[in-house]
Short mmCIF file of C-alpha atoms and ligand atoms in Angstrom, two decimals:
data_model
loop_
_atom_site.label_atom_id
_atom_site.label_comp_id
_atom_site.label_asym_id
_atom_site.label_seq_id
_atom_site.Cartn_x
_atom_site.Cartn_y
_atom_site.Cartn_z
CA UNK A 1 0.00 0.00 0.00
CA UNK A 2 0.80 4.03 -0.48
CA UNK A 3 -0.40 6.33 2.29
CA UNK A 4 -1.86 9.39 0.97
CA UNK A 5 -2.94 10.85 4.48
CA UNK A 6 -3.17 10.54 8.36
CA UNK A 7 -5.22 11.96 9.97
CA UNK A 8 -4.50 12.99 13.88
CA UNK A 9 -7.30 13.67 15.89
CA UNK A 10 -7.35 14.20 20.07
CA UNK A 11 -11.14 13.47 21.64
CA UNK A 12 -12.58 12.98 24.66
CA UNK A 13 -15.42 11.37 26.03
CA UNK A 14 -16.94 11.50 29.47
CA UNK A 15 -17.11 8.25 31.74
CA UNK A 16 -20.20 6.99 32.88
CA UNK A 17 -18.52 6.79 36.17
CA UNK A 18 -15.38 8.56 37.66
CA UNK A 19 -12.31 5.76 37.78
CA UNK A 20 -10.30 5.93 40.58
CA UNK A 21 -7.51 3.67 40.49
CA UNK A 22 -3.78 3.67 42.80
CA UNK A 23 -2.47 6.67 40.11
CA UNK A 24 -5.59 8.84 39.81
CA UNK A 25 -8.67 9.07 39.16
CA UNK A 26 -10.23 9.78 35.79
CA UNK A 27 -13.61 11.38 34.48
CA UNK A 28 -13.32 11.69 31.03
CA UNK A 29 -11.01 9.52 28.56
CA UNK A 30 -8.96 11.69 26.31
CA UNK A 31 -7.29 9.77 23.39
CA UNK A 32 -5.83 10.27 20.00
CA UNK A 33 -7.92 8.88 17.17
CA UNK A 34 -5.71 7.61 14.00
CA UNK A 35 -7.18 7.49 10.39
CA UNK A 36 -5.11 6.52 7.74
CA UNK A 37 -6.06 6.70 3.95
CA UNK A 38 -3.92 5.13 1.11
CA UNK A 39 -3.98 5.73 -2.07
CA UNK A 40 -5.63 2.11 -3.17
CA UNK A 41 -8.75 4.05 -1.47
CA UNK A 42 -8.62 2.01 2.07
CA UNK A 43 -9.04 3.63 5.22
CA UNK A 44 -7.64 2.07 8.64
CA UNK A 45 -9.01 3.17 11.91
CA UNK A 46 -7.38 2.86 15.19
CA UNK A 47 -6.84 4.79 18.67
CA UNK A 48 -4.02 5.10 20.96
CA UNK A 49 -4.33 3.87 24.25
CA UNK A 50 -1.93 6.68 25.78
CA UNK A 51 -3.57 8.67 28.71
CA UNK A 52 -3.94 12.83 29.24
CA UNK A 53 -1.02 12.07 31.45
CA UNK A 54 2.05 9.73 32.32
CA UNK A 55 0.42 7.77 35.30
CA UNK A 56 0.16 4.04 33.88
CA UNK A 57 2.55 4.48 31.57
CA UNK A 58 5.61 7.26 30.91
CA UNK A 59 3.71 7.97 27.43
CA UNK A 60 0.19 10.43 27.44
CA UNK A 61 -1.53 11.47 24.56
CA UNK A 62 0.25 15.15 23.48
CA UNK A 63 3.58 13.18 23.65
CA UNK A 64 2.41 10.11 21.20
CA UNK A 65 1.12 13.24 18.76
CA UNK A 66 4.75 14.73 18.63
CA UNK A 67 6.38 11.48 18.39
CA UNK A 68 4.04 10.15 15.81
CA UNK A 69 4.58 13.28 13.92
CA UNK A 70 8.28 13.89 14.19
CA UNK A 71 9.82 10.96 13.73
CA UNK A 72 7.37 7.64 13.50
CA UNK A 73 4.81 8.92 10.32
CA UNK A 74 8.44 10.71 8.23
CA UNK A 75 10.02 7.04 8.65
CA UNK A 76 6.97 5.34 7.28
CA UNK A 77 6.42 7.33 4.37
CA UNK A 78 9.78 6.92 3.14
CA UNK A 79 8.46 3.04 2.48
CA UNK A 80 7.60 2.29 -1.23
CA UNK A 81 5.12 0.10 0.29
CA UNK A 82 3.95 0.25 3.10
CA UNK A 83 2.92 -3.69 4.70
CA UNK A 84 1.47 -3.91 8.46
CA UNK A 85 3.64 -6.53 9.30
CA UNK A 86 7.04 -4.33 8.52
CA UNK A 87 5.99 -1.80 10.45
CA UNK A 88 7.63 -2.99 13.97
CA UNK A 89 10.65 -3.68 11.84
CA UNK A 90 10.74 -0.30 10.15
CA UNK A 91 10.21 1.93 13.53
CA UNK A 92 12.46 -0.10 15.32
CA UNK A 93 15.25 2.49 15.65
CA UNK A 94 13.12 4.25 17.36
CA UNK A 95 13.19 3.26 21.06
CA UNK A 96 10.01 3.27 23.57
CA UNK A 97 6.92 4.52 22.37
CA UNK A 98 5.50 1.43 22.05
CA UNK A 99 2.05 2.91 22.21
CA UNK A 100 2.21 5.48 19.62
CA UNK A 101 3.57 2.09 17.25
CA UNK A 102 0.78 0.15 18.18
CA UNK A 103 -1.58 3.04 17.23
CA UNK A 104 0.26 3.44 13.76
CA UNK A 105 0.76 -0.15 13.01
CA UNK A 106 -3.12 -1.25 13.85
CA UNK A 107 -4.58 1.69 11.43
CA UNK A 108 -2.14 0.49 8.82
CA UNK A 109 -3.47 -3.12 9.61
CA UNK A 110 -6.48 -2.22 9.50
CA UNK A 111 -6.25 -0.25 6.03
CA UNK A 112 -4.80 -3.73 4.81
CA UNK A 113 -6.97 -6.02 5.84
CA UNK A 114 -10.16 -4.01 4.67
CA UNK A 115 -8.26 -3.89 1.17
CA UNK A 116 -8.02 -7.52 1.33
CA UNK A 117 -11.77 -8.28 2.88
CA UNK A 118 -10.59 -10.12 5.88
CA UNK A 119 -11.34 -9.14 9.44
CA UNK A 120 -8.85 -8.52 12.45
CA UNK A 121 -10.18 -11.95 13.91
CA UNK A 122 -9.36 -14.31 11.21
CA UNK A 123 -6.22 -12.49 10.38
CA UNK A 124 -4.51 -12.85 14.31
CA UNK A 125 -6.18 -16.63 14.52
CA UNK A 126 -9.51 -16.39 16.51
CA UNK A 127 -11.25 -19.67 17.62
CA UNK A 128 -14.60 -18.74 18.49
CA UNK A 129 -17.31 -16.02 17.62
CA UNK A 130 -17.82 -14.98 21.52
CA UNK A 131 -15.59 -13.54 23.98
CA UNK A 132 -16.14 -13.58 28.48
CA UNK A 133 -16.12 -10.17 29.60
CA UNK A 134 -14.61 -8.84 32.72
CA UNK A 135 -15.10 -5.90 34.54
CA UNK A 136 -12.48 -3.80 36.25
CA UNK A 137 -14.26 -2.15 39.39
CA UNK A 138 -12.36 0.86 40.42
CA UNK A 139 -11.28 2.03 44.19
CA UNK A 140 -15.01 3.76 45.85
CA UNK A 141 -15.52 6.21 48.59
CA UNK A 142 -17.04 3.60 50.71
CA UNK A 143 -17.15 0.10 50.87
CA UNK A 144 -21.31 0.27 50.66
CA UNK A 145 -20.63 2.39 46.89
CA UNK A 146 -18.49 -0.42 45.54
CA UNK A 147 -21.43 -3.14 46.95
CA UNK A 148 -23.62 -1.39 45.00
CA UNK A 149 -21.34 -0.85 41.89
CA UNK A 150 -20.49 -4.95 41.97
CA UNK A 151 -24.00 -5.43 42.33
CA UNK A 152 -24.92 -3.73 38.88
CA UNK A 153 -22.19 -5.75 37.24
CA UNK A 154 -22.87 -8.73 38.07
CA UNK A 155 -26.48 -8.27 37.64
CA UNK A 156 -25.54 -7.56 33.79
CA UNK A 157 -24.11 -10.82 33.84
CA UNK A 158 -19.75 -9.90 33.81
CA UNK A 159 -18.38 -13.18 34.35
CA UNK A 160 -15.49 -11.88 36.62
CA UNK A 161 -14.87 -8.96 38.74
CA UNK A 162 -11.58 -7.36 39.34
CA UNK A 163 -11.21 -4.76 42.25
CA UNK A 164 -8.42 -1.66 42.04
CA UNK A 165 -6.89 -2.07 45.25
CA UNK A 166 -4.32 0.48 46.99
CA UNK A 167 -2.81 0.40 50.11
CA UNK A 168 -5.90 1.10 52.52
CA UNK A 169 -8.40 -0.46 50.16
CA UNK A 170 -7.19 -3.78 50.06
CA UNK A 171 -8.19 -6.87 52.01
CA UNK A 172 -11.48 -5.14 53.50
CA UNK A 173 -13.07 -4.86 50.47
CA UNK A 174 -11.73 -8.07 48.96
CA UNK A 175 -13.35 -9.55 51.58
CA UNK A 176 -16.65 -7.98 51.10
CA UNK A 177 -17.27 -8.69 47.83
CA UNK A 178 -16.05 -12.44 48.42
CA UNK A 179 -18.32 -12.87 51.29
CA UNK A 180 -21.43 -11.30 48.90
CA UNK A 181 -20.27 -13.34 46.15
CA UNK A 182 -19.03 -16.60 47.23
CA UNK A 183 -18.93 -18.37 43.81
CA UNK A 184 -17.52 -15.20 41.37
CA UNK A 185 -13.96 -15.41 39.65
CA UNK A 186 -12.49 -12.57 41.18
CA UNK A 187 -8.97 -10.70 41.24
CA UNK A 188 -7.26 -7.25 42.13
CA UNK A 189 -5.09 -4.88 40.52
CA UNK A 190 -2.77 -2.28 42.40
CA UNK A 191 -1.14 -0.70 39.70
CA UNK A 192 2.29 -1.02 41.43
CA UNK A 193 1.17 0.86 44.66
CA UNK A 194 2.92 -1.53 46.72
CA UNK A 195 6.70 -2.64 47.46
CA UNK A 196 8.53 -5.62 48.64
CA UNK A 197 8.16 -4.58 52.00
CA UNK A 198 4.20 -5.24 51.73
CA UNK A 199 4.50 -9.03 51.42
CA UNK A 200 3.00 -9.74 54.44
CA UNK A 201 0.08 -7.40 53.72
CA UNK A 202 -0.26 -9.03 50.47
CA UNK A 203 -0.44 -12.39 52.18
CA UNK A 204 -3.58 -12.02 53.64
CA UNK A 205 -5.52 -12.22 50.50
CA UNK A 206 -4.95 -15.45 50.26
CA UNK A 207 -7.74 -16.82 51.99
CA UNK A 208 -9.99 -15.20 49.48
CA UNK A 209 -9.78 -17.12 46.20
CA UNK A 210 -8.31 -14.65 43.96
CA UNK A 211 -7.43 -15.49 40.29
CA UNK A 212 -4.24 -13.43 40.61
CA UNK A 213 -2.97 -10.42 41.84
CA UNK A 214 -2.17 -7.64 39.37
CA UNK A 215 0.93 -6.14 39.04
CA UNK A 216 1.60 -5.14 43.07
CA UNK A 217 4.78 -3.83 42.58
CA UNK A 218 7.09 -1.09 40.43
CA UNK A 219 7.36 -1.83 36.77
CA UNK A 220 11.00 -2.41 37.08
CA UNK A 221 10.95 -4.38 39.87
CA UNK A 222 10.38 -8.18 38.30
CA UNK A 223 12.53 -9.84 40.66
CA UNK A 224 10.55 -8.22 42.98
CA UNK A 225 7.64 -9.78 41.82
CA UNK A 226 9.35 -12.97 41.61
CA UNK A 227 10.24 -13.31 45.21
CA UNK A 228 6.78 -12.32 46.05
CA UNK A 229 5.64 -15.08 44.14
CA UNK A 230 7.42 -17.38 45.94
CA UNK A 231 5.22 -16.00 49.25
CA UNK A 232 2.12 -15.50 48.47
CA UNK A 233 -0.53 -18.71 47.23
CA UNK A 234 -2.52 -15.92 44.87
CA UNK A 235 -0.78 -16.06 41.40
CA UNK A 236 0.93 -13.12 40.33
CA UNK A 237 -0.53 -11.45 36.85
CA UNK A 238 2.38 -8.81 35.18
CA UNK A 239 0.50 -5.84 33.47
CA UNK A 240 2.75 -2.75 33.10
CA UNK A 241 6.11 -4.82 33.37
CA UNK A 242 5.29 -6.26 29.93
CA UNK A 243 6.37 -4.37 27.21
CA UNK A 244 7.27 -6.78 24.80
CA UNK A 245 8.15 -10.59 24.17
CA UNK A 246 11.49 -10.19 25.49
CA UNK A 247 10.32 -8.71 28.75
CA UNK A 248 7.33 -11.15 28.67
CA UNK A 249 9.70 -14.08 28.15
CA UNK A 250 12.10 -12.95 30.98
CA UNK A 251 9.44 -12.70 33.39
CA UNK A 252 8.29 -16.10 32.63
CA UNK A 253 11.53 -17.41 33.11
CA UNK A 254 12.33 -15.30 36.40
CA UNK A 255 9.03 -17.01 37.59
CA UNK A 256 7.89 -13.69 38.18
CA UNK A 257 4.56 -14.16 36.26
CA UNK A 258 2.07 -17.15 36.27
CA UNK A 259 -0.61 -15.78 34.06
CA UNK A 260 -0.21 -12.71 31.68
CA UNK A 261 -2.53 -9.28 31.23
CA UNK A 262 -1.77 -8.83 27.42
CA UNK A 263 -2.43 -5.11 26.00
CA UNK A 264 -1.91 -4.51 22.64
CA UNK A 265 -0.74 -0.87 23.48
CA UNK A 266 1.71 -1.89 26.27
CA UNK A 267 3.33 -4.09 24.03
CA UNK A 268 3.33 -1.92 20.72
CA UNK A 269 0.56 -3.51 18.49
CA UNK A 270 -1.50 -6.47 18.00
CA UNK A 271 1.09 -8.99 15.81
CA UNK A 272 3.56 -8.45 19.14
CA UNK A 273 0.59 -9.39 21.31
CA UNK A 274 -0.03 -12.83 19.25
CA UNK A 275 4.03 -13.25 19.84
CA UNK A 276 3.17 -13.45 23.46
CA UNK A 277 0.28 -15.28 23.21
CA UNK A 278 2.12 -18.33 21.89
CA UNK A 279 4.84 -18.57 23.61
CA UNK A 280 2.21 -18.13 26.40
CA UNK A 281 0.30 -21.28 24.81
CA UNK A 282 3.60 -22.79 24.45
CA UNK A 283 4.33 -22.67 28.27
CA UNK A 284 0.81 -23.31 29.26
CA UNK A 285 0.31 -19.75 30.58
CA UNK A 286 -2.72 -18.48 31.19
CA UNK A 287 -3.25 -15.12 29.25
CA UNK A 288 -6.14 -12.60 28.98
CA UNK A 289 -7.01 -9.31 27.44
CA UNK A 290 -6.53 -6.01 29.20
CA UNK A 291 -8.41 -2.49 28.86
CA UNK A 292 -7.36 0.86 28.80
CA UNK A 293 -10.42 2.34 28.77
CA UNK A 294 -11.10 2.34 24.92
CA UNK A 295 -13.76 3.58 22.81
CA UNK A 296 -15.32 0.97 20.06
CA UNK A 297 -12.55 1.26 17.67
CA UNK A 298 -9.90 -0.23 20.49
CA UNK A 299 -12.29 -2.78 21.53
CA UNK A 300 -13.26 -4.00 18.25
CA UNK A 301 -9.50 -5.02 17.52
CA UNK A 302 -9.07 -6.26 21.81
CA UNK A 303 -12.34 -8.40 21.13
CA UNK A 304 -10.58 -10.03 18.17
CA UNK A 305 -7.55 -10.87 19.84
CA UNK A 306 -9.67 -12.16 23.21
CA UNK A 307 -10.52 -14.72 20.89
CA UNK A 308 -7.68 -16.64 20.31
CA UNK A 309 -7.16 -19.78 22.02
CA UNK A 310 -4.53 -18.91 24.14
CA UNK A 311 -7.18 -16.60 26.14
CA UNK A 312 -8.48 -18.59 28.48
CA UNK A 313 -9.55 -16.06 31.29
CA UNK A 314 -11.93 -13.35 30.62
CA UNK A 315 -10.54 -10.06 29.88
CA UNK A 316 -10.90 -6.50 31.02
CA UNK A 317 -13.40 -6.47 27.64
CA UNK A 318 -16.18 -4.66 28.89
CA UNK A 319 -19.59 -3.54 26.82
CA UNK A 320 -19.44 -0.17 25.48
CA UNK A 321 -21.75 1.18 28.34
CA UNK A 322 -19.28 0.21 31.17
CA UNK A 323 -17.23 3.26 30.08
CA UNK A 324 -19.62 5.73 27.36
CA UNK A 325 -22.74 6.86 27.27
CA UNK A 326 -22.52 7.03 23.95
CA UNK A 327 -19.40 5.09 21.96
CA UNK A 328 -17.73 6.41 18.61
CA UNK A 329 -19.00 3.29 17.04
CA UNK A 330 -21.88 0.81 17.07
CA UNK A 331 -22.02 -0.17 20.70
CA UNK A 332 -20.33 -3.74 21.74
CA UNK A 333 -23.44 -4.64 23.97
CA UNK A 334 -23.06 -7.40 26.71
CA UNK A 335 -25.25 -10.58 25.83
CA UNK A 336 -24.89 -13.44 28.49
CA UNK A 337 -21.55 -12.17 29.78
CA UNK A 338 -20.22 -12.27 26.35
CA UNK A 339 -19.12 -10.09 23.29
CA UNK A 340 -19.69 -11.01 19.78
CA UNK A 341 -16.03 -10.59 17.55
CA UNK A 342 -16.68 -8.30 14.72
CA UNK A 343 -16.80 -10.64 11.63
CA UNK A 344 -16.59 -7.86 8.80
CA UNK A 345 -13.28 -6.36 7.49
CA UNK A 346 -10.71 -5.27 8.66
CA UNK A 347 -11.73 -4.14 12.99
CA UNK A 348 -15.16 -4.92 11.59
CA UNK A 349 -17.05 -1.83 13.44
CA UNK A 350 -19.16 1.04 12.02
CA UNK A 351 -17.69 4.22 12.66
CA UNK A 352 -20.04 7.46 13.70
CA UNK A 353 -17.70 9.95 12.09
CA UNK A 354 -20.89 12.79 13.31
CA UNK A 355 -20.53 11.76 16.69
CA UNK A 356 -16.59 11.84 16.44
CA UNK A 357 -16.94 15.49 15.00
CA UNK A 358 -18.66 16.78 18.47
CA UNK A 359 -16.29 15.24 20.68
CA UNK A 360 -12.97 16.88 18.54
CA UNK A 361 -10.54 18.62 20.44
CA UNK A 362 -7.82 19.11 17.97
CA UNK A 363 -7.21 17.73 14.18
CA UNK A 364 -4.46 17.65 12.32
CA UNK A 365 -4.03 16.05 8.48
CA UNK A 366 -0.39 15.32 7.58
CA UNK A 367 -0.28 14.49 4.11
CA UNK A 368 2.53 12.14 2.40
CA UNK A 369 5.66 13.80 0.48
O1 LIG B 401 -4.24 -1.44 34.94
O2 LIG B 401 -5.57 -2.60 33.80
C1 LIG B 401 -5.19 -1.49 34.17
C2 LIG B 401 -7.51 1.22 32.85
C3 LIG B 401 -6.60 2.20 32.51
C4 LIG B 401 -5.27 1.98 32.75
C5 LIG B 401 -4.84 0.79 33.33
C6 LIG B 401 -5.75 -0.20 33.65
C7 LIG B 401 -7.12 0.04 33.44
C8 LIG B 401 -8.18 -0.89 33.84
C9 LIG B 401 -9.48 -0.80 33.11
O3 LIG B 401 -8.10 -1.65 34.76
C10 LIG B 401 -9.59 -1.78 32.02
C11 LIG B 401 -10.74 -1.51 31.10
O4 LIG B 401 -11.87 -1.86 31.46
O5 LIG B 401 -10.52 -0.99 29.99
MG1 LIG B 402 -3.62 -3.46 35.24
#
């Protein structure tokens, strides 16, 4: 393919519900929105999971702008042709970043497939039409708010709960929700808010039948997590330590990891998420697909990937009215716990460009050479 155009666009969408997690809390989702047009007369959609700012992860949303447009979109259109799967290969001297990559690389994909008719599942190797769906529950004023917040979930039928948890919301509201809820796969997710010293702490949630605890400690800090694993009986789940298949494959072997949180994002795009995948399948760990918070054109493409085989827990794919009132595409609607994978072209989703107009912050088209 030739790229004629990308377009850059920065929206934002309010929450249903304010998010508190151990970083922050959020009430609207700012993100950058990617189109790209090529000159075949294929258009790929795709968003960048970057925050407003560098709380989850050191990139945020103005940051993957500049970098897309000072060094990542010059290198691409110096490509004769332009092929989704060279893409890693061709930004590669550029270090980091792997979010604004992933952004550039899935619109590209997408472009690609929808040239060639065949949809984001087939292409990374889904194995079924329907996908569990998680729900990630963030930290409440009061223990009675998150009852009542659980309660709606589970009444829509998510198959699995996962609480934020922070130092000071921890095992008290683990317990609650496992004394409601005797029988619900359930886990937690600090977001690194605790250290080494907080093993004992950690411990205690033992008795509670978690599915794993989520990345407890600092990115960096995999041996860390690897000692702590040797402690505690909950298996540990790396998020924000894994970055790519290298770091995914050195946690594995550290022992540092049991079962792996695989965003697309994090990792720099969806062909490096299918790496880990198999050599998840390959070591018979358990992997699922996280959230960021994204708007239909994100989830379409995390839907898709939930449903390869290797995903065998359900994933922080929620239904479009978890997060939006409204979503920039048809909605992904919850039916039995479980979302349908987009079977058309390419991420398979209708996009509502007059919708996406009203929530526009800033646009930018930068047009190839
Ligand atoms: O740590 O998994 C996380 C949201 C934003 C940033 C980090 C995380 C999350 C979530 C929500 O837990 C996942 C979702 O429902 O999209
Ligand atoms: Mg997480």
């Amino acid at each position: 393919m030739r790229i004629k155009e990308v377009e850059l666009r920065t929206i934002e969408l309010p929450l249903v519900r304010p998010f508190r997690t151990s970083f922050g809390t959020q009430l609207n989702r700012e993100l950058l929105l990617l189109k790209v047009t090529t000159r075949e007369g294929s258009e790929g959609w795709s968003e960048c999971v970057a925050m407003s700012e560098p709380l989850y992860s050191p990139e945020y949303t103005a940051a993957c702008q500049d970098v897309i447009e000072r060094f990542l979109l010059p290198k691409i259109f110096l490509q004769e042709d332009v092929i989704a799967e060279e893409i890693s290969t061709v930004l590669k001297p550029f270090l980091g970043h792997q979010m604004s990559k992933a952004a550039l690389e899935t619109a590209i994909l997408d472009a690609e497939l929808k040239l060639n008719g065949i949809s984001f599942g087939s292409y990374l190797g889904s194995s079924r039409d329907l996908i569990d769906c998680g729900v990630s529950v963030g930290i409440t004023s009061t223990i009675e708010d998150l009852v009542n917040e659980v309660s709606i979930y589970i009444s829509e039928g998510y198959r699995r709960i996962k609480l934020k948890i922070e130092p000071g919301w921890d095992i008290l509201p683990v317990r609650t929700i496992r004394e409601l809820w005797p029988d619900i796969p359930l886990q937690v997710d600090a977001n690194q808010a605790y250290t080494r010293h907080d093993t004992d702490l950690l411990k205690q949630l033992d008795p509670y039948d978690l599915l794993l605890i989520e990345q407890p400690l600092n990115e960096h800090d995999v041996l860390g997590h690897a000692m702590l694993a040797k402690e505690v009986a909950t298996p540990i789940c790396l998020d924000e330590s894994i970055t790519s298949l290298e770091s995914a494959r050195d946690a594995l072997a550290l022992k540092a990891t049991s079962i792996i949180n695989i965003k697309p994002g994090r990792v720099g795009g969806y062909l490096e998420s299918v790496k880990i995948h198999d050599l998840c399948v390959e070591n018979n760990i358990p992997v699922w697909c996280g959230g960021m918070l994204e708007t239909g054109v994100g989830r379409a493409a995390n839907v898709a990937l939930a449903s390869l085989p290797g995903f065998t827990l359900p994933g922080d794919t929620s239904a479009s009215s978890r997060y939006f009132h409204r979503d920039i595409t048809d909605p992904f609607v919850m039916v039995d716990g479980q979302l349908r994978v987009p079977m058309q072209p390419g991420i398979g989703v209708h996009i509502d460009l007059n919708f996406i107009e009203q929530i526009t912050k800033t646009r930018k088209v930068i047009t190839a050479p």
